[in-house]
């Protein structure tokens, strides 16, 4: 056997193998080709991961559209290995003996972060020993801090035909010489500020100063129990009627808008100490500052704080699902042109205002695996139960009762 015979022999052997594979595919085609319709048209694989896919009939040829996204190699006559190279999508063509045309599918390669998230089981747990109910506690905490500073000087002069006054000296009334509205005081006062008056006769002066600070704290703690995999919601608030004019007519219809503390959640127990929770809390209140008028009716605006998210955490763990820190600063100077720019003396012709407001909002969620109380078990103290039959005599109410009612907690705590 010479050197030229070896390549020719290899070619013949490869040809016989492919002929045998084709004959095998042709023999299997009538029996298994119907199963190709049940195969998925989309395949998913993670980046850097491999997945072996089996076909009901032998494979004759494979090809991918973008080898930079995915790679494919045969592992047996009826199976191939799909490898994710980079995140993206590409096409996959598989030839079999069932048809001269390839079967086309889409391949999606998920990134490492996406694959890690979706690999966690989010289905309900089938462990019969686990509680099937979840109590979810939501805490809304809102803190508001305000700071206001004002400093100005008001100069008021009057005579038979002379009137000079700085802005805001006598707000809301009509000013005429020697008279303010229906009154004739010696010194006009600005009721919105502290006033120090000086002068007399035809020229009066006021130094107006005001410094204020405020603090507001709001806390809402709704709690709701729901079955694993089921949704539950509640609303603690009210409804406000809103008139809605009809188009093309003068008819007015009424629609009701809910406001208050609303909570919608769907807990799912996925394993022994893990809860997947979809939660949508909301706190809204009426805002008459930005109200509008519809058909002669004052309709308030709504101040709303809401969030909608999904998280996973263990029994008793807490998560800050939403937070906001907002800070607003404003400063304004009103002055008489020219005179307000004079050093030192210009202070008598200026009005300075500084306003600062800071808000902080947090929404915290804490789920618990719970079980119902046993039948005929004694319930905890209900809210107000201790005061329901409160009827003290005169001596106790006058000498002994200090009015310490707020320290008596109920079932909600």
PDB file of C-alpha atoms in Angstrom, residues 240-242 286-288 290-292 298-302:
ATOM      1  CA  UNK A 240     -63.133  61.627  48.199  1.00  0.00           C
ATOM      2  CA  UNK A 241     -65.829  62.498  45.595  1.00  0.00           C
ATOM      3  CA  UNK A 242     -64.558  64.173  42.454  1.00  0.00           C
ATOM      4  CA  UNK A 286     -55.320  65.175  50.560  1.00  0.00           C
ATOM      5  CA  UNK A 287     -53.495  68.352  49.551  1.00  0.00           C
ATOM      6  CA  UNK A 288     -55.772  71.399  49.590  1.00  0.00           C
ATOM      7  CA  UNK A 290     -52.805  72.617  45.242  1.00  0.00           C
ATOM      8  CA  UNK A 291     -56.572  72.152  44.953  1.00  0.00           C
ATOM      9  CA  UNK A 292     -58.486  73.087  41.797  1.00  0.00           C
ATOM     10  CA  UNK A 298     -63.032  72.602  45.260  1.00  0.00           C
ATOM     11  CA  UNK A 299     -61.222  69.341  44.471  1.00  0.00           C
ATOM     12  CA  UNK A 300     -58.035  68.670  46.463  1.00  0.00           C
ATOM     13  CA  UNK A 301     -54.840  67.312  45.010  1.00  0.00           C
ATOM     14  CA  UNK A 302     -53.134  64.173  46.362  1.00  0.00           C
TER      15      UNK A 302
END
